[in-house]
Coordinates of C-alpha atoms in Angstrom, one line a residue:
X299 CA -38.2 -72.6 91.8
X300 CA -35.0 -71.3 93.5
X301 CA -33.1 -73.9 95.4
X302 CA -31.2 -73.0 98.6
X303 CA -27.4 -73.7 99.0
X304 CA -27.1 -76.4 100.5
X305 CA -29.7 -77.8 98.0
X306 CA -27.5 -76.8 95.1
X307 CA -24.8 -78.5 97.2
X308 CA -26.2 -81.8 97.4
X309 CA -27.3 -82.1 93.6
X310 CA -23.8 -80.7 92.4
X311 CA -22.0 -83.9 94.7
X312 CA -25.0 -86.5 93.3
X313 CA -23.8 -85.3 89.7
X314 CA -20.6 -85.7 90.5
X315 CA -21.1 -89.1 91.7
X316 CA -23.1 -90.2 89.0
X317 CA -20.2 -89.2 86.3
X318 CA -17.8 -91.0 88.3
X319 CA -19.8 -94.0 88.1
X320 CA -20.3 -93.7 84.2
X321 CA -16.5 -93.4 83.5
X322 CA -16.3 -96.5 86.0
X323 CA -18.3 -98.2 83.9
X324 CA -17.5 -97.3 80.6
X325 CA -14.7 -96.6 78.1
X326 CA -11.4 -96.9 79.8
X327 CA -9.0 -93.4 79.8
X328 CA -6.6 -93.0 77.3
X329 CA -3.0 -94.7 78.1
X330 CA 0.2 -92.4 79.4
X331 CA 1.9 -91.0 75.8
X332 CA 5.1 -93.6 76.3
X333 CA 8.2 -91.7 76.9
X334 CA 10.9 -91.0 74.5
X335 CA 13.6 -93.0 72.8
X336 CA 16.7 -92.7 74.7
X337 CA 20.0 -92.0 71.9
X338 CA 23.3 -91.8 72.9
X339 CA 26.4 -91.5 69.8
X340 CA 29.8 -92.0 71.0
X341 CA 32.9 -91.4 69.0
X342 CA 35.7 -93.8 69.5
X343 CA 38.3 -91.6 68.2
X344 CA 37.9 -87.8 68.5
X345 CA 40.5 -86.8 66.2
X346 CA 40.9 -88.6 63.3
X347 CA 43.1 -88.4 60.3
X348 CA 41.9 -90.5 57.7
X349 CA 39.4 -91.6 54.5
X350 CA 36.4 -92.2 57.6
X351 CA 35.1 -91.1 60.9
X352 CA 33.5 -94.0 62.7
X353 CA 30.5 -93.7 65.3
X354 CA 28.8 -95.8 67.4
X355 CA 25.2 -95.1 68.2
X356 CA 23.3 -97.3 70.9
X357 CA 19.2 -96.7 71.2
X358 CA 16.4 -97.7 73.7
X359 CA 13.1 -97.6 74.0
X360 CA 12.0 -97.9 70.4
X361 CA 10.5 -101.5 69.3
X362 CA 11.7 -100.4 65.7
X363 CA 13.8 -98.0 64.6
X364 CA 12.4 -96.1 61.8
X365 CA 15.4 -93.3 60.9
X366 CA 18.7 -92.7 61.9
X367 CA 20.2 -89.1 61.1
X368 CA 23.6 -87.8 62.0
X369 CA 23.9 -84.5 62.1
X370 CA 26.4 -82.0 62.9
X371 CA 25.0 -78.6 65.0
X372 CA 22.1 -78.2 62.9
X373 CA 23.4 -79.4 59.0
X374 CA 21.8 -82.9 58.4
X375 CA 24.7 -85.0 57.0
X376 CA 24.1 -88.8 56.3
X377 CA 20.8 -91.2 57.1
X378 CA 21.5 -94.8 58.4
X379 CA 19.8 -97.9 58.8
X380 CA 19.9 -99.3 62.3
X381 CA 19.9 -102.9 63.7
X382 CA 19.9 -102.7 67.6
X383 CA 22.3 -103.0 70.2
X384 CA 25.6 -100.8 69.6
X385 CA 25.3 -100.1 66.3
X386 CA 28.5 -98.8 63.9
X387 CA 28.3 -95.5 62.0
X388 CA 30.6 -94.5 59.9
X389 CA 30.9 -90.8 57.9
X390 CA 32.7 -90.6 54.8
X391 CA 35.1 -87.8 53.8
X392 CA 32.6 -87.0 51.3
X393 CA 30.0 -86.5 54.0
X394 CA 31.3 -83.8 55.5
X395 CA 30.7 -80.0 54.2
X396 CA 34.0 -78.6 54.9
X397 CA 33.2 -75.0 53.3
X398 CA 30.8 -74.2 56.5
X399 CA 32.8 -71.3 58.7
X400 CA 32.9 -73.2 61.7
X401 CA 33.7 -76.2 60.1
X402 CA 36.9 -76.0 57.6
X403 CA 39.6 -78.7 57.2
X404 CA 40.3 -80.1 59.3
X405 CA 36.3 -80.3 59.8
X406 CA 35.8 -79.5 63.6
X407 CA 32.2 -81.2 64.1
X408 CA 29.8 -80.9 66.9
X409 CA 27.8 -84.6 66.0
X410 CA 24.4 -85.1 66.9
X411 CA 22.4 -88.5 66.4
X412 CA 18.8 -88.9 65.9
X413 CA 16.3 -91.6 65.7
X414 CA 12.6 -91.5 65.0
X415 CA 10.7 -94.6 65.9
X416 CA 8.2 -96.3 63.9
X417 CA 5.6 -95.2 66.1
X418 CA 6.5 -91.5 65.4
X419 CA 8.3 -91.0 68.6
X420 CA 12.1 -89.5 68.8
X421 CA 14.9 -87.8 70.1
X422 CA 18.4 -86.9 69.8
X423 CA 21.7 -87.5 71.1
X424 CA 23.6 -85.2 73.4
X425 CA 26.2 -83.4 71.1
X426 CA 29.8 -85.0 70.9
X427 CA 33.0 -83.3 69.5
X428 CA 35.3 -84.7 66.6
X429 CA 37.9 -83.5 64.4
X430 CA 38.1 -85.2 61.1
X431 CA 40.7 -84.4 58.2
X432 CA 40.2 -85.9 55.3
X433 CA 43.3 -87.9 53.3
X434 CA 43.6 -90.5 50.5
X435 CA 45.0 -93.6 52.2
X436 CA 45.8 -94.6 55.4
X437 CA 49.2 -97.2 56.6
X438 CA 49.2 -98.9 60.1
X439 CA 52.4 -99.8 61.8
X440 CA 51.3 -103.1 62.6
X441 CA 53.7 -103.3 64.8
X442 CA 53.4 -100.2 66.7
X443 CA 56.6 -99.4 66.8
X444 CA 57.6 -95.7 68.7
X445 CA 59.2 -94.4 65.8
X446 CA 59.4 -90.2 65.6
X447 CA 56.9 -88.5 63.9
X448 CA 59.2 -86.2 62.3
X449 CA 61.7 -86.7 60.7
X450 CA 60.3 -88.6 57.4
X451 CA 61.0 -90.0 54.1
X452 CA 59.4 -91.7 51.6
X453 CA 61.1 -93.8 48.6
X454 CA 59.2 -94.8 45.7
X455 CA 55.8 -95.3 44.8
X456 CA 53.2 -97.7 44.8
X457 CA 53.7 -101.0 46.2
X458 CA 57.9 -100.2 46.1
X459 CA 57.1 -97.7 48.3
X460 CA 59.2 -97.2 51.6
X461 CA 59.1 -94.9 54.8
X462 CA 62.2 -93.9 56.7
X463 CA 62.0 -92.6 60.5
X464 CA 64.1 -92.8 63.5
X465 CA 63.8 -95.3 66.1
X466 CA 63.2 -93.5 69.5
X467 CA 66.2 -95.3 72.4
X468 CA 66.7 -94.8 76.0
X469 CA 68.8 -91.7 75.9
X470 CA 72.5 -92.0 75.5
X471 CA 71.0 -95.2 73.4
X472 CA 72.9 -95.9 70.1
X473 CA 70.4 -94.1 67.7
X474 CA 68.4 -96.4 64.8
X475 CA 66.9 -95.8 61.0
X476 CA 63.9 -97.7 60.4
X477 CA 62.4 -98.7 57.4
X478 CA 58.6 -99.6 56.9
X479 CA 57.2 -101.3 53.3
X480 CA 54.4 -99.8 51.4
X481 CA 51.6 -101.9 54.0
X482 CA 53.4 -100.4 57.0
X483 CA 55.4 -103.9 57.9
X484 CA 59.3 -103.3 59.2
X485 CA 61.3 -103.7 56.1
X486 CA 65.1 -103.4 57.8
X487 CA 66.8 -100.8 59.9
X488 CA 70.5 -99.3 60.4
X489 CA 72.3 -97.8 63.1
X490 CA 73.4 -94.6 62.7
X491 CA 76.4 -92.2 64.4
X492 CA 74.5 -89.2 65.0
X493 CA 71.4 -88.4 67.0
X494 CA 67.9 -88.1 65.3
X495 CA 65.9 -85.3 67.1
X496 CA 63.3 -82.6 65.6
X497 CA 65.7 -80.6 63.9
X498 CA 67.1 -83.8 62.0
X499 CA 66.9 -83.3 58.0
X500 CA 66.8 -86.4 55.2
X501 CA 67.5 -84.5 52.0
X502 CA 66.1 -86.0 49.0
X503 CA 67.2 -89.2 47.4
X504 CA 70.0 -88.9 44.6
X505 CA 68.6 -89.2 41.5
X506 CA 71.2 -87.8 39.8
X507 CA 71.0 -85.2 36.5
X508 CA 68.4 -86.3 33.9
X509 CA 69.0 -89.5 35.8
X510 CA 72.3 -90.2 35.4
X511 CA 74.5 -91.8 37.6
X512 CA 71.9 -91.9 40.5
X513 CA 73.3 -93.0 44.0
X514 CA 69.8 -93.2 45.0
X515 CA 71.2 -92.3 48.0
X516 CA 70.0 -89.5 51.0
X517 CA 72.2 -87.8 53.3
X518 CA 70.7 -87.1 56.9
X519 CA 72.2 -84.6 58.8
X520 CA 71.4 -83.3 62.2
X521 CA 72.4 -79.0 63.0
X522 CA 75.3 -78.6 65.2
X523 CA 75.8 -82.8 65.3
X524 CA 77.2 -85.1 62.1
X525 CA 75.6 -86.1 58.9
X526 CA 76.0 -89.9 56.9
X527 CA 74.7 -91.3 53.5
X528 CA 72.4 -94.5 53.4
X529 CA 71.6 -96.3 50.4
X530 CA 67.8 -96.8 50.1
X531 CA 66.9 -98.7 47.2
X532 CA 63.6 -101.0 47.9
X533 CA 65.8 -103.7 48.7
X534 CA 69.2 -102.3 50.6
X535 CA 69.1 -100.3 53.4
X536 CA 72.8 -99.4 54.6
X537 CA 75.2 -96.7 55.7
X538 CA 77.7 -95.8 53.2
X539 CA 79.4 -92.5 54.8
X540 CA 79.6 -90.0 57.1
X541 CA 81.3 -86.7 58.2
X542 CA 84.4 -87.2 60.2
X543 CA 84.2 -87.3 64.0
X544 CA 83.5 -84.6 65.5
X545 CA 82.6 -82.1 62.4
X546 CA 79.1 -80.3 63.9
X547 CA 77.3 -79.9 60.8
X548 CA 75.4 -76.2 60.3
X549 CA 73.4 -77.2 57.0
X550 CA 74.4 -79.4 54.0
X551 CA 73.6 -79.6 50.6
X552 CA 74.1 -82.5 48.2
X553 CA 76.0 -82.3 44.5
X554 CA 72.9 -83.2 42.5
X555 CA 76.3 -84.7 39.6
X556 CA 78.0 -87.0 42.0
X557 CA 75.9 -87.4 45.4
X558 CA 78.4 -86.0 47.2
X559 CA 77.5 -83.5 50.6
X560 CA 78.8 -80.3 50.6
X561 CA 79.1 -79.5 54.4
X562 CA 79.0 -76.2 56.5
X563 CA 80.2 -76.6 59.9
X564 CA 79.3 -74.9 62.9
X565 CA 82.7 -73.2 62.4
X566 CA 81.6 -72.4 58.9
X567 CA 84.2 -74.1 57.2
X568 CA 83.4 -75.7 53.6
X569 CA 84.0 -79.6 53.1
X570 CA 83.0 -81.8 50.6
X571 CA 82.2 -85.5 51.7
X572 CA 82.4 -88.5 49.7
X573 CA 79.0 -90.4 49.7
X574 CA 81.5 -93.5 49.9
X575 CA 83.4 -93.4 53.5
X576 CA 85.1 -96.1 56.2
X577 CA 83.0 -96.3 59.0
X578 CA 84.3 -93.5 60.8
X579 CA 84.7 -90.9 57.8
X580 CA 88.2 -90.8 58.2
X581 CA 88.9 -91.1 54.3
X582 CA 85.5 -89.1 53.7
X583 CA 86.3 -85.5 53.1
X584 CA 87.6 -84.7 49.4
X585 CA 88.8 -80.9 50.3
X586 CA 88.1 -78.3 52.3
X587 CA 87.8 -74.5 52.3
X588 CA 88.3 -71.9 54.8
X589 CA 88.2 -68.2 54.9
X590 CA 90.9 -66.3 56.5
X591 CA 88.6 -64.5 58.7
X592 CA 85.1 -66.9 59.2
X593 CA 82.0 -65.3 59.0
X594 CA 78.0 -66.4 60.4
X595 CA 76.3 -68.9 57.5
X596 CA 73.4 -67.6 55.9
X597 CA 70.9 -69.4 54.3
X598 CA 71.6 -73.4 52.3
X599 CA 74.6 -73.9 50.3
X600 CA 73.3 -73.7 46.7
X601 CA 74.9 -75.9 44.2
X602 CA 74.6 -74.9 40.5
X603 CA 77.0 -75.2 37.0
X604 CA 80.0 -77.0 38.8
X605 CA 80.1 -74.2 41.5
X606 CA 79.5 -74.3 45.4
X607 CA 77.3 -70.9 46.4
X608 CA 77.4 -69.6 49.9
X609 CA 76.6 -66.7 51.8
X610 CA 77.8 -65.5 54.9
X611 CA 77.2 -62.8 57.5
X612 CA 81.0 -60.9 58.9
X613 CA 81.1 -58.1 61.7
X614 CA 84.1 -56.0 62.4
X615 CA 84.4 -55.7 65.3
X616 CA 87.2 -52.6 65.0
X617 CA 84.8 -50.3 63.2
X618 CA 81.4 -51.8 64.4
X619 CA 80.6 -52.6 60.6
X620 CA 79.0 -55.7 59.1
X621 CA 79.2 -57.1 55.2
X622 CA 77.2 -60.1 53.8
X623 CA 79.6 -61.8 51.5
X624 CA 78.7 -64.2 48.5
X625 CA 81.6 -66.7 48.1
X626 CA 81.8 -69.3 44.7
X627 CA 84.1 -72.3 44.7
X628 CA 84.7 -74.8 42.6
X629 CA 83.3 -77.9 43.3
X630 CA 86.1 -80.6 41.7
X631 CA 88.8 -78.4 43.8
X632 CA 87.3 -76.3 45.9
X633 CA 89.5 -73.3 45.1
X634 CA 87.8 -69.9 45.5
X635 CA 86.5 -68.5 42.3
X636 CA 84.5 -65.2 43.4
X637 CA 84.2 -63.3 46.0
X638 CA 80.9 -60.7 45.8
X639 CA 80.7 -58.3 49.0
X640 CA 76.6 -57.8 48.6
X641 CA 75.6 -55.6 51.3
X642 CA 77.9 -53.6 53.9
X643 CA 76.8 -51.7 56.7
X644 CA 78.8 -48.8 58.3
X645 CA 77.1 -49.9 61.8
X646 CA 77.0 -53.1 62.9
X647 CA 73.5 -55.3 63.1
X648 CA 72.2 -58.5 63.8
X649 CA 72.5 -61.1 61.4
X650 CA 69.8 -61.6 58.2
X651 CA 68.4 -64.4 57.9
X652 CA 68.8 -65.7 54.0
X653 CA 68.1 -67.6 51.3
X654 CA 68.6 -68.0 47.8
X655 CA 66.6 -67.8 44.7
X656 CA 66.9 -71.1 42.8
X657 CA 69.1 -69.9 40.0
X658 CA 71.6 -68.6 42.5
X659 CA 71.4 -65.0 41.2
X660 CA 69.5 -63.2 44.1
X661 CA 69.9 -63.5 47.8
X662 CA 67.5 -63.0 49.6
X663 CA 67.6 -61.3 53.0
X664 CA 65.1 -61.0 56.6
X665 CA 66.4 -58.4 58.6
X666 CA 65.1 -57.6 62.5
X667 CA 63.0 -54.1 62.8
X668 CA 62.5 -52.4 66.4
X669 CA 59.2 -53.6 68.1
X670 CA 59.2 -57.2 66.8
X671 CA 59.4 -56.7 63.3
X672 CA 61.4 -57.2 60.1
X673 CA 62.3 -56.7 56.8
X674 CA 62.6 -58.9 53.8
X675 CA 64.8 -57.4 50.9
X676 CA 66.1 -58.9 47.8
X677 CA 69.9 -58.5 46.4
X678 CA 72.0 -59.2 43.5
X679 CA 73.8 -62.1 44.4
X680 CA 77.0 -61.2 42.2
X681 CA 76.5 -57.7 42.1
X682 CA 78.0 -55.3 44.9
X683 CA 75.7 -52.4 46.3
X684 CA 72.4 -54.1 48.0
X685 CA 71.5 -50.6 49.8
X686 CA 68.3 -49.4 50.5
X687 CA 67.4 -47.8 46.9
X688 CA 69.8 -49.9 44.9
X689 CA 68.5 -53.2 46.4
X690 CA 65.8 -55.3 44.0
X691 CA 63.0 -54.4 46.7
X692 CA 62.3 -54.6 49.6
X693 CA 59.2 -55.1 51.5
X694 CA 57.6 -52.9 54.7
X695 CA 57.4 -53.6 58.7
X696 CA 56.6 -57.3 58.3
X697 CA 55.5 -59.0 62.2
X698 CA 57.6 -60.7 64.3
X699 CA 61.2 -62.1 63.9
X700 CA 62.2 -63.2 60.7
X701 CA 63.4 -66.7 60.8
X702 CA 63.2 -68.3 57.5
X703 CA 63.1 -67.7 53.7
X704 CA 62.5 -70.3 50.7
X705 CA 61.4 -70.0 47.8
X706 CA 58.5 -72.1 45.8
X707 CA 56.1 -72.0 42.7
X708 CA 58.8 -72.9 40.4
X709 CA 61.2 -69.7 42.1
X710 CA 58.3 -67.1 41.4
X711 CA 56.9 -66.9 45.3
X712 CA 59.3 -66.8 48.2
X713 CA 57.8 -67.5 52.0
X714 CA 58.9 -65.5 54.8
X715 CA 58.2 -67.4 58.4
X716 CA 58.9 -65.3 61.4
X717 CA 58.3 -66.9 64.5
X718 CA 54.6 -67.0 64.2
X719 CA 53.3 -66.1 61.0
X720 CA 54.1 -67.2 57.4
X721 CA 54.0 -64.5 54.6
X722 CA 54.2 -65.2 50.6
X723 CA 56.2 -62.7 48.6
X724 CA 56.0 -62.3 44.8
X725 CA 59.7 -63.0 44.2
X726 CA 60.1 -60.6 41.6
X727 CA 58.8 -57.5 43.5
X728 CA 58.6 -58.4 47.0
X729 CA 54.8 -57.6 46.7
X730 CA 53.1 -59.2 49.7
X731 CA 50.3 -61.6 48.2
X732 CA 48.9 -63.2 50.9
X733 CA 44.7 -63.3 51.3
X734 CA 43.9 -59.3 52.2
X735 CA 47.4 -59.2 52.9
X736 CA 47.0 -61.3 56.6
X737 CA 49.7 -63.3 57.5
X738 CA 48.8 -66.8 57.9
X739 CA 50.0 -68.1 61.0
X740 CA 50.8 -70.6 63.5
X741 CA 47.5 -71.6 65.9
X742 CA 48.1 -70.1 69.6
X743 CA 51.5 -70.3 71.1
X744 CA 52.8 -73.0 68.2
X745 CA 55.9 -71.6 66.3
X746 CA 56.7 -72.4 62.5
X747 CA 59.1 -74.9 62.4
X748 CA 59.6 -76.5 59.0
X749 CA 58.6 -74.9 55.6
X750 CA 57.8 -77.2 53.4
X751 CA 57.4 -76.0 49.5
X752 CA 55.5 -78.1 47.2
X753 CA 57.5 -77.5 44.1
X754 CA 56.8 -76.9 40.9
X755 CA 53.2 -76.1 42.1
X756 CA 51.7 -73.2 44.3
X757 CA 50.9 -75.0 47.2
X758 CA 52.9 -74.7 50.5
X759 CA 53.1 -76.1 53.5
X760 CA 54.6 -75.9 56.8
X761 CA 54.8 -77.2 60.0
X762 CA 54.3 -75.9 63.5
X763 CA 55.5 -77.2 67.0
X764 CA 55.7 -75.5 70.2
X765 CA 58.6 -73.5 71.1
X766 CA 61.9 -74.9 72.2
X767 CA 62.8 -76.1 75.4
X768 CA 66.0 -74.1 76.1
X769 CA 68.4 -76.4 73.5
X770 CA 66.2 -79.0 72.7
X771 CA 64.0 -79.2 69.4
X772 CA 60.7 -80.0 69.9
X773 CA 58.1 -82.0 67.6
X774 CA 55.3 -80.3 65.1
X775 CA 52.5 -80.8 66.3
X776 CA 50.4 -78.4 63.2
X777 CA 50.2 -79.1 59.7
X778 CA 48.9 -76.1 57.4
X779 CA 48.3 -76.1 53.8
X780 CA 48.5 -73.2 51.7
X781 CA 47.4 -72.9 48.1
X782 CA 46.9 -69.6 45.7
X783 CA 44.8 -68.3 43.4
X784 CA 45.2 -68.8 39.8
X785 CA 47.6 -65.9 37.6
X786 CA 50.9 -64.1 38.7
X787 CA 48.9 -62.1 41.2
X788 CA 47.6 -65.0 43.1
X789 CA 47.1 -64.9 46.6
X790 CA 48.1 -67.7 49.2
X791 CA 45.3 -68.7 51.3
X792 CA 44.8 -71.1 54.1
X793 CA 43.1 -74.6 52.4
X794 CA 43.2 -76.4 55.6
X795 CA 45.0 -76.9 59.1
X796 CA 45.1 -79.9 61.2
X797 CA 46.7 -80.5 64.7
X798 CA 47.7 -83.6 66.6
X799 CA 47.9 -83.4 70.5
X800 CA 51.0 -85.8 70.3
X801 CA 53.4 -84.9 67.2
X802 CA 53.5 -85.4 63.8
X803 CA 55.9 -85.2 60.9
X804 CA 55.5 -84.4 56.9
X805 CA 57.5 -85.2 53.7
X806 CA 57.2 -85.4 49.9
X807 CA 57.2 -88.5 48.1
X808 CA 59.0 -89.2 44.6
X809 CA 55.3 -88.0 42.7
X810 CA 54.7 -84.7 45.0
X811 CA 52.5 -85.7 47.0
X812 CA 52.6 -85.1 50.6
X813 CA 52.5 -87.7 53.8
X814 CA 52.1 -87.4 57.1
X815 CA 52.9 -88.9 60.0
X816 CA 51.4 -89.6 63.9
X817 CA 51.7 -91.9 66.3
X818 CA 52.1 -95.3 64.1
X819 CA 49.9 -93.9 60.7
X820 CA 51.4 -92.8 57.5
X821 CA 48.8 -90.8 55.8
X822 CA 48.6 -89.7 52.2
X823 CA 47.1 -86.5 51.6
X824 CA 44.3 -85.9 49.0
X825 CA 46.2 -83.8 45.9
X826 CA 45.6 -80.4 46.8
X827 CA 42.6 -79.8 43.8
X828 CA 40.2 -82.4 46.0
X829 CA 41.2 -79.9 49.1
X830 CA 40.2 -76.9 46.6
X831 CA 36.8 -79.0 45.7
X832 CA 35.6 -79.3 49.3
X833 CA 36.3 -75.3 50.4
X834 CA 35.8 -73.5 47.4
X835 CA 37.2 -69.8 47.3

């Protein structure tokens, strides 16, 4: 029988009533799903240089952990066991896959942490930036002294080993040369008569030939200021010479026989300086050499067979021509033994920039192009006639200003820096053999400052700093590492890059291998094969 509606009405609210009264009754409702784990990861130190990247990870709301995964963007990289509390994590160099695009080396890591409960439950961490590059061994200043990062030298090897930087002073302070042992510790220091800034060069220690009659001493020398010897040994540190007051030093080489410096000045005369001085150099110059009509240095002073090598640029001012002249002198005397006119130009230009292959027989020469370029060409450096066809080569339109040339791999590579960008020449044909022939360059507004060849191997390096302040040298802040393929026609490719937002320095030790320097670590790099391992080509 049909009902009316407010009949169905009334029966619909009585079932109603009688369900609620059931459930009252009965089996109680399922609990609330708890909420999940709360995870935050925080990295102490967000750009590290070292053999590990420590974490801290800090989780609520799980009775027990069950897993603890560190990730980084989406690429699971090491599980962990975790106690409670703020718990340490800590990623090995090993962990890290540095051949991922966005990663490289130095590995720039976006880290997530995540933790699963035992109940099932989890979550993850809110993503936190690091920058990790991996070395071989790390040395603490215990004392945290405020040394500069750059320059550096390291003596010996091992437990013998030392590191050489300049103390930072109040300015118009009297400048100081500190000395750290192989554990970091102080191990002496000298004052020195010349400032230390980020143009200041330590050459290498004087080991002598074949090891005879080492001085196992380095001159330091800082452009357009003086230059003095110290004796590092392991056990002595002292000054032993210097340049005579007032002498502004352009670049010096030392006399790989006696240890003696053979100095350019500003002015570009020639001296040669004892390694053993008074304290004020007055006794310290053996001879000197002067042209009757001084041209622009260009390029080191080579040394080689008992002769001093040296190039330099001359303009004429009455017929608006320019020559690059190759000058030999004898070493014991320093009488003039050759004079080689390489290049001469019926209009005047601006001055190369230069270098020399190791043996002394080619110069090698970076001239400015129109719109920001420049050239690099190679010429006899005792044969007259380095024009255009008769030159060895001579590359194309290479960018930016050309502002040095080395060479490296054992003289068979030469690397041309302009102001940005670092290009690797085959020294024999001028060939450009960089990766898809791409410059590799500088990061942002950073200029190359220091190239730093890793003879007798393939691998270079250099080092990058912002741009000058007017007259005053400012500090790398960029380390890149460059390696090449295997056979003549290898190409130099970036192997990894790493940047410091304070400054950093770089130097070889006695073995090759390279070391680096910010705020108060010494850091050994891994040998360039483990580099290789991690980013294969």
């Amino acid at each position: 029988m049909l009902h009316s509606a407010l009949t169905r009405r009334a029966w619909r609210c009585a079932f109603v009533l009688v369900s609620s009264l059931a459930t009252a009754c009965g089996d109680d409702p399922p609990p609330p799903t708890p909420d999940p784990p709360q995870v935050a990861l925080t990295v102490p130190e967000g750009n590290v240089a070292g053999t590990s990247l420590k974490l801290r990870v800090q989780v609520s709301g799980c009775e027990k952990v069950n897993t603890l995964n560190i990730y980084d963007r989406d690429t699971f990289l090491k599980a962990f066991p975790y106690v409670n509390g703020d718990s340490p994590v800590e990623l090995l160099a090993t962990d890290i896959p540095y051949a991922k695009p966005l990663v490289g080396i130095a590995a720039s890591l976006s880290l997530i942490a995540e933790v699963v409960c035992e109940d099932g439950r989890k979550n993850t961490s809110l993503p936190q930036p690091a920058i990790f590059f991996p070395v071989a061994r790390v040395v603490e200043d215990p004392q945290g002294n405020q040394v500069y990062a750059h320059p550096l030298a390291v003596d010996g090897s091992g437990s013998n080993q030392s590191f050489l930087s300049c103390l930072k002073t109040t300015p118009g302070g009297i400048e100081t040369l500190l000395r750290h042992n192989a554990s970091g510790a102080p191990a002496g220091s000298v004052q020195v008569p010349t400032f230390c800034n980020g143009s200041t060069v330590f050459t290498p220690r004087h080991t002598g030939v074949a090891g005879v009659n080492a001085t196992k001493k380095r001159w330091v020398y800082t452009p357009d200021h003086g230059a003095f010897a110290i004796l590092s040994d392991g056990t002595t540190l002292q000054r032993t010479s210097q340049t005579p007051v007032g002498l502004k030093v352009n670049d010096l080489t030392v006399d790989p026989v006696s240890g003696d410096a053979i100095v350019r000045s500003k002015e570009g005369l020639i001296y040669r300086v004892n390694h053993i001085s008074d304290i004020q150099g007055a006794n310290a110059v053996k001879w000197q050499y002067q042209r009757v009509l001084i041209g622009d240095p260009i390029g080191q002073i080579v040394i080689l067979d008992g002769k001093v090598i040296f190039a330099s640029h001359i303009a004429y001012r009455d017929d608006n021509s320019a020559e690059v002249i190759v000058e030999e002198l004898d070493i014991a005397t320093g009488n003039l033994l050759k004079t080689t006119i390489v290049r001469k130009r019926t209009t005047a230009v601006m001055m190369p920039v230069g270098g020399f292959s190791a043996d002394g027989s080619t110069l090698f020469l970076g001239y400015p192009l129109p719109e920001d370029k420049s050239v690099v060409i190679a010429c006899s450096a005792t044969l007259p006639g380095c024009e255009d066809a008769t030159s060895k080569w001579s590359t194309g339109a290479l960018a930016g200003e050309m502002k040095q040339i080395t060479t490296y791999a054992n003289g068979t590579r030469v690397a041309a820096a302009t102001t940005q960008r670092v290009w690797t020449l085959e020294a024999a044909t001028g060939i450009v053999r960089n990766r898809e022939t791409r410059s590799i360059d500088a990061n942002g507004a950073l200029h190359v400052k220091f190239l730093l060849p890793g003879n007798p191997s393939t691998d270079l390096f250099f080092l990058n700093g912002p741009a000058p302040q007017g007259l005053t040298a400012t500090l790398p802040v960029e380390l890149v590492g460059v390696d090449q393929t295997a056979g003549v026609n290898g190409e130099g490719r970036e192997l990894f890059r790493y940047q410091v937002p304070v400054s950093m320095g770089a130097a070889f030790d006695e073995t090759g291998r390279l070391w680096m320097r910010t705020n108060q670590k010494l850091l050994l790099l891994q040998p360039s094969s483990q580099y290789r391992s991690a980013r294969p080509r």
